XYZ file of N, CA and C in Angstrom:
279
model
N -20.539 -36.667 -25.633
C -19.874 -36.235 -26.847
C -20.830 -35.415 -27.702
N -22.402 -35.773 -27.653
C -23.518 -35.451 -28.655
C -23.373 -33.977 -27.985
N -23.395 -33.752 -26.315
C -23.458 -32.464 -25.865
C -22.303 -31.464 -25.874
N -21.161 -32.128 -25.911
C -19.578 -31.179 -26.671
C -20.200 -30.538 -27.887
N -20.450 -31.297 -29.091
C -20.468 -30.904 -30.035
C -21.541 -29.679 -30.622
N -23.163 -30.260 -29.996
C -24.073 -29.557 -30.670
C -24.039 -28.160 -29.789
N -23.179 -28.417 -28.349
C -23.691 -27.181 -27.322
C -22.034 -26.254 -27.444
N -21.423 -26.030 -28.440
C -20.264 -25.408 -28.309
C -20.026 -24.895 -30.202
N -19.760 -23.582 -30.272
C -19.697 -22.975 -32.323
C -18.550 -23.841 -32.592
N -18.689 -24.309 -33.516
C -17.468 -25.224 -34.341
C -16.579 -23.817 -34.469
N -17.309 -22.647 -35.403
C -16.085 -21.454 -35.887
C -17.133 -19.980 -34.800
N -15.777 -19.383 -34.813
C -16.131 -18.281 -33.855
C -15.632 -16.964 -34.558
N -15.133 -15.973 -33.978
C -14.624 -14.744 -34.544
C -15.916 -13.759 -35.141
N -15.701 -12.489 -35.733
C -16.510 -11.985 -36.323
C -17.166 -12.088 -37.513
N -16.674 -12.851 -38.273
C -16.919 -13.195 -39.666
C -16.720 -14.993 -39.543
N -16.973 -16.095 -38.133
C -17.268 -17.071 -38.218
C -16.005 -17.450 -38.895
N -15.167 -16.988 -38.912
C -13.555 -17.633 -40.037
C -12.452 -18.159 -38.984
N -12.957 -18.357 -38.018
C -11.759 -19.520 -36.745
C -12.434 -20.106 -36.379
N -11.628 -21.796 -36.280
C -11.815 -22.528 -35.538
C -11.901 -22.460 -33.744
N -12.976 -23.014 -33.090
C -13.445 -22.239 -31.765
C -12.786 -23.865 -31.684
N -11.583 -23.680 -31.128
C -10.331 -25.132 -30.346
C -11.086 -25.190 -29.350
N -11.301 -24.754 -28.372
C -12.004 -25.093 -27.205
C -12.926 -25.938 -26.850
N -14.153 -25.723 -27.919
C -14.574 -26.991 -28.381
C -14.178 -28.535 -28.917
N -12.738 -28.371 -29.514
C -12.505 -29.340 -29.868
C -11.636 -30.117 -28.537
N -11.387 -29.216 -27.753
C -10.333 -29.766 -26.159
C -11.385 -30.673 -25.731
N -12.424 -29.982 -25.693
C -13.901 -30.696 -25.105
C -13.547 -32.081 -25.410
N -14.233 -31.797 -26.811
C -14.770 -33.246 -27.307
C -13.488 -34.005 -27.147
N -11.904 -33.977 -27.231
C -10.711 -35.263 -27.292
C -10.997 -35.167 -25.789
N -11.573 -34.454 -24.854
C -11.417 -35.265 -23.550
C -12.131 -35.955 -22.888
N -13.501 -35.657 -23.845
C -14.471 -37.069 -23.887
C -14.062 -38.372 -23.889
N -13.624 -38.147 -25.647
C -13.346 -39.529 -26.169
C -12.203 -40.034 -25.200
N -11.063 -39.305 -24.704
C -10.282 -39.813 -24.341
C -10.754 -40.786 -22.831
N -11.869 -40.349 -22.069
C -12.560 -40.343 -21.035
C -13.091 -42.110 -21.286
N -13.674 -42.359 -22.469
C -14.306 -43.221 -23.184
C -13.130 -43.927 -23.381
N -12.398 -44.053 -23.929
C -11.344 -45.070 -24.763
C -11.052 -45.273 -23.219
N -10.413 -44.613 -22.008
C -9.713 -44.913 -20.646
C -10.930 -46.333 -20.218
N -12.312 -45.857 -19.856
C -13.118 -46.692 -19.552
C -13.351 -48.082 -20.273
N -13.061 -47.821 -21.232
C -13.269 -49.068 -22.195
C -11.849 -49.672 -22.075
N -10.560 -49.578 -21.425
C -9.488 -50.197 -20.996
C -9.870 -50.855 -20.163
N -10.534 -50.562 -18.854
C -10.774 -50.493 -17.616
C -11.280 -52.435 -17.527
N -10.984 -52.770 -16.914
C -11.001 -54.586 -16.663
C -12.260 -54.377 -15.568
N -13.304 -55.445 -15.568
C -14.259 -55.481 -14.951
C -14.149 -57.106 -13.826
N -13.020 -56.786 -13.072
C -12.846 -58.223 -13.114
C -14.542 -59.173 -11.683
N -15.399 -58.193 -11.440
C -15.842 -58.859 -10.465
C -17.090 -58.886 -10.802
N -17.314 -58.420 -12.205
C -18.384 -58.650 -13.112
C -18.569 -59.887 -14.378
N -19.845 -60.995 -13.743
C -19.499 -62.433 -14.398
C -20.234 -62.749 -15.601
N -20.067 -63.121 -16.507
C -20.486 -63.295 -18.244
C -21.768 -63.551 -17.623
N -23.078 -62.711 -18.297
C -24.510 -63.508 -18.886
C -24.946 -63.628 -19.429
N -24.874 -65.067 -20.421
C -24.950 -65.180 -21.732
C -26.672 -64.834 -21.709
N -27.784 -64.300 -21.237
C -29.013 -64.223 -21.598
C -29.358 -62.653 -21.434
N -28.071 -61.725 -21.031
C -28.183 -60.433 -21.120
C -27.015 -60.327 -22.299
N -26.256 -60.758 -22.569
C -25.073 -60.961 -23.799
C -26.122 -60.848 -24.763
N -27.147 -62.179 -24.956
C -28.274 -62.043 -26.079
C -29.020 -61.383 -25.812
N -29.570 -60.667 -25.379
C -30.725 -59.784 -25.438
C -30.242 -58.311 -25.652
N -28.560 -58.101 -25.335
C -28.117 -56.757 -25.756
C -27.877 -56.800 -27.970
N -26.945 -58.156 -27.575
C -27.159 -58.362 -29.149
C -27.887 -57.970 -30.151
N -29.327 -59.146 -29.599
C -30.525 -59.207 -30.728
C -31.131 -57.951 -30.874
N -30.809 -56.573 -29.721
C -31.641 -56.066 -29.845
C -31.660 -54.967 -31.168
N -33.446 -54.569 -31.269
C -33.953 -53.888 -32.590
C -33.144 -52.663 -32.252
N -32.640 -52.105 -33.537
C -31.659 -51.320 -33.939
C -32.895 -50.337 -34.693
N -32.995 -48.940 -34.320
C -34.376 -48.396 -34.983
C -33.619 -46.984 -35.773
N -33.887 -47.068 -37.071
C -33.704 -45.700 -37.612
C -33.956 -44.177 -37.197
N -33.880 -43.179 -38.191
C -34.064 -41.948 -37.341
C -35.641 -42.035 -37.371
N -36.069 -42.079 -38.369
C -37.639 -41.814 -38.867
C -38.751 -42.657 -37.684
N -37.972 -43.924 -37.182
C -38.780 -44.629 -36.742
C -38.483 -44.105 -34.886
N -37.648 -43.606 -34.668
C -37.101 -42.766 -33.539
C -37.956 -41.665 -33.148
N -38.321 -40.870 -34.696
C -39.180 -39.661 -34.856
C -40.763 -40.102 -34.325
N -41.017 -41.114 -35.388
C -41.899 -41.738 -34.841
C -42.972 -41.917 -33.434
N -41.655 -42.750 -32.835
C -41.886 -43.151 -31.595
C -42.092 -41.976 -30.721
N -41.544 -41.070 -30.858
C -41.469 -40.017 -29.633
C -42.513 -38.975 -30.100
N -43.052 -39.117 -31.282
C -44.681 -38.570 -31.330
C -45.353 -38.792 -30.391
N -45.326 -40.433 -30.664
C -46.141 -41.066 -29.520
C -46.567 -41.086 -28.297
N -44.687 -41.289 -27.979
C -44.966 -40.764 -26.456
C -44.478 -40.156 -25.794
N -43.829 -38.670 -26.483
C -44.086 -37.206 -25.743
C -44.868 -36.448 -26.031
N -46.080 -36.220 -24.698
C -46.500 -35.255 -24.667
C -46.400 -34.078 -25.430
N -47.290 -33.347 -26.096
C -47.614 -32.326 -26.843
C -47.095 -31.120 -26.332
N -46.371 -30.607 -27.397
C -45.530 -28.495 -26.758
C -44.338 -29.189 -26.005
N -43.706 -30.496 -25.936
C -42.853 -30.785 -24.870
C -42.499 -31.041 -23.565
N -43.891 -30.631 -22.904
C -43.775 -30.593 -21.454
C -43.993 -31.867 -20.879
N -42.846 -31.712 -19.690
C -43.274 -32.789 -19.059
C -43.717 -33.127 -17.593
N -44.597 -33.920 -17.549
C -45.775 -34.011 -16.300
C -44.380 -34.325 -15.175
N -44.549 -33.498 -14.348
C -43.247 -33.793 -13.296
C -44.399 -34.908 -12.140
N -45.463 -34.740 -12.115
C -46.320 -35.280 -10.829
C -46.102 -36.743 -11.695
N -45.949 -37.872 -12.400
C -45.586 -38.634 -12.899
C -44.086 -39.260 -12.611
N -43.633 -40.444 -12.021
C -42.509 -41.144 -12.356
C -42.145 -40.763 -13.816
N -40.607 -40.640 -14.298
C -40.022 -40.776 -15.152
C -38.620 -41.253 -15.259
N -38.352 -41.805 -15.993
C -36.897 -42.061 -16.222
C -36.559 -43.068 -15.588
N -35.033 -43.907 -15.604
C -34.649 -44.508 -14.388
C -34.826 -43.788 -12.237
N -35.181 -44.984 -11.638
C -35.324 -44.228 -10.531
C -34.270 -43.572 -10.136
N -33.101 -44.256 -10.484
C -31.509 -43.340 -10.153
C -31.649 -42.353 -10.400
N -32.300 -41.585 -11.571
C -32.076 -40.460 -12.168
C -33.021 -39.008 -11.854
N -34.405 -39.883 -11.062
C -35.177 -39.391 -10.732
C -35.006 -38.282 -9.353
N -35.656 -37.131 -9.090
C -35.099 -36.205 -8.290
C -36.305 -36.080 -7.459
């Protein structure tokens, strides 16, 4: 949804004075994508109350402290060391 929105002009035309709809088809077929999944019954997936609590409790971090963090630990100019593991391994190429 974050990538509908920031990667598509809200207004278009020559003078920026229309709404660019296309963008907005985007984003309701996200959400709609989202609300379907969140119907969706998980029936062969079984309660764990010690991942239940640990999704709960967990620290909820502001923007500043977000900003923060990723001082930390991204690398300087942005780049990133590809000879390094990153990410989930699923995601990894």
């Amino acid at each position: 949804l974050v990538s509908a929105e920031e990667g598509n002009k809200t207004f278009d035309g020559d003078h920026k004075d229309r709404i660019n709809w296309k963008k907005f088809e985007i984003m309701d077929d996200v959400v709609l994508a989202i609300q379907r999944s969140q119907r969706t019954p998980y029936p062969y997936i079984q309660k764990n109350e010690e991942v239940q609590r640990m999704v709960l409790d967990a620290k909820m971090f502001d923007e500043e402290e977000l900003y923060s963090r990723s001082v930390q630990v991204e690398p300087a100019g942005g780049a990133i060391d590809r000879t390094k593991p990153w990410g989930p391994r699923w995601l990894r190429t």
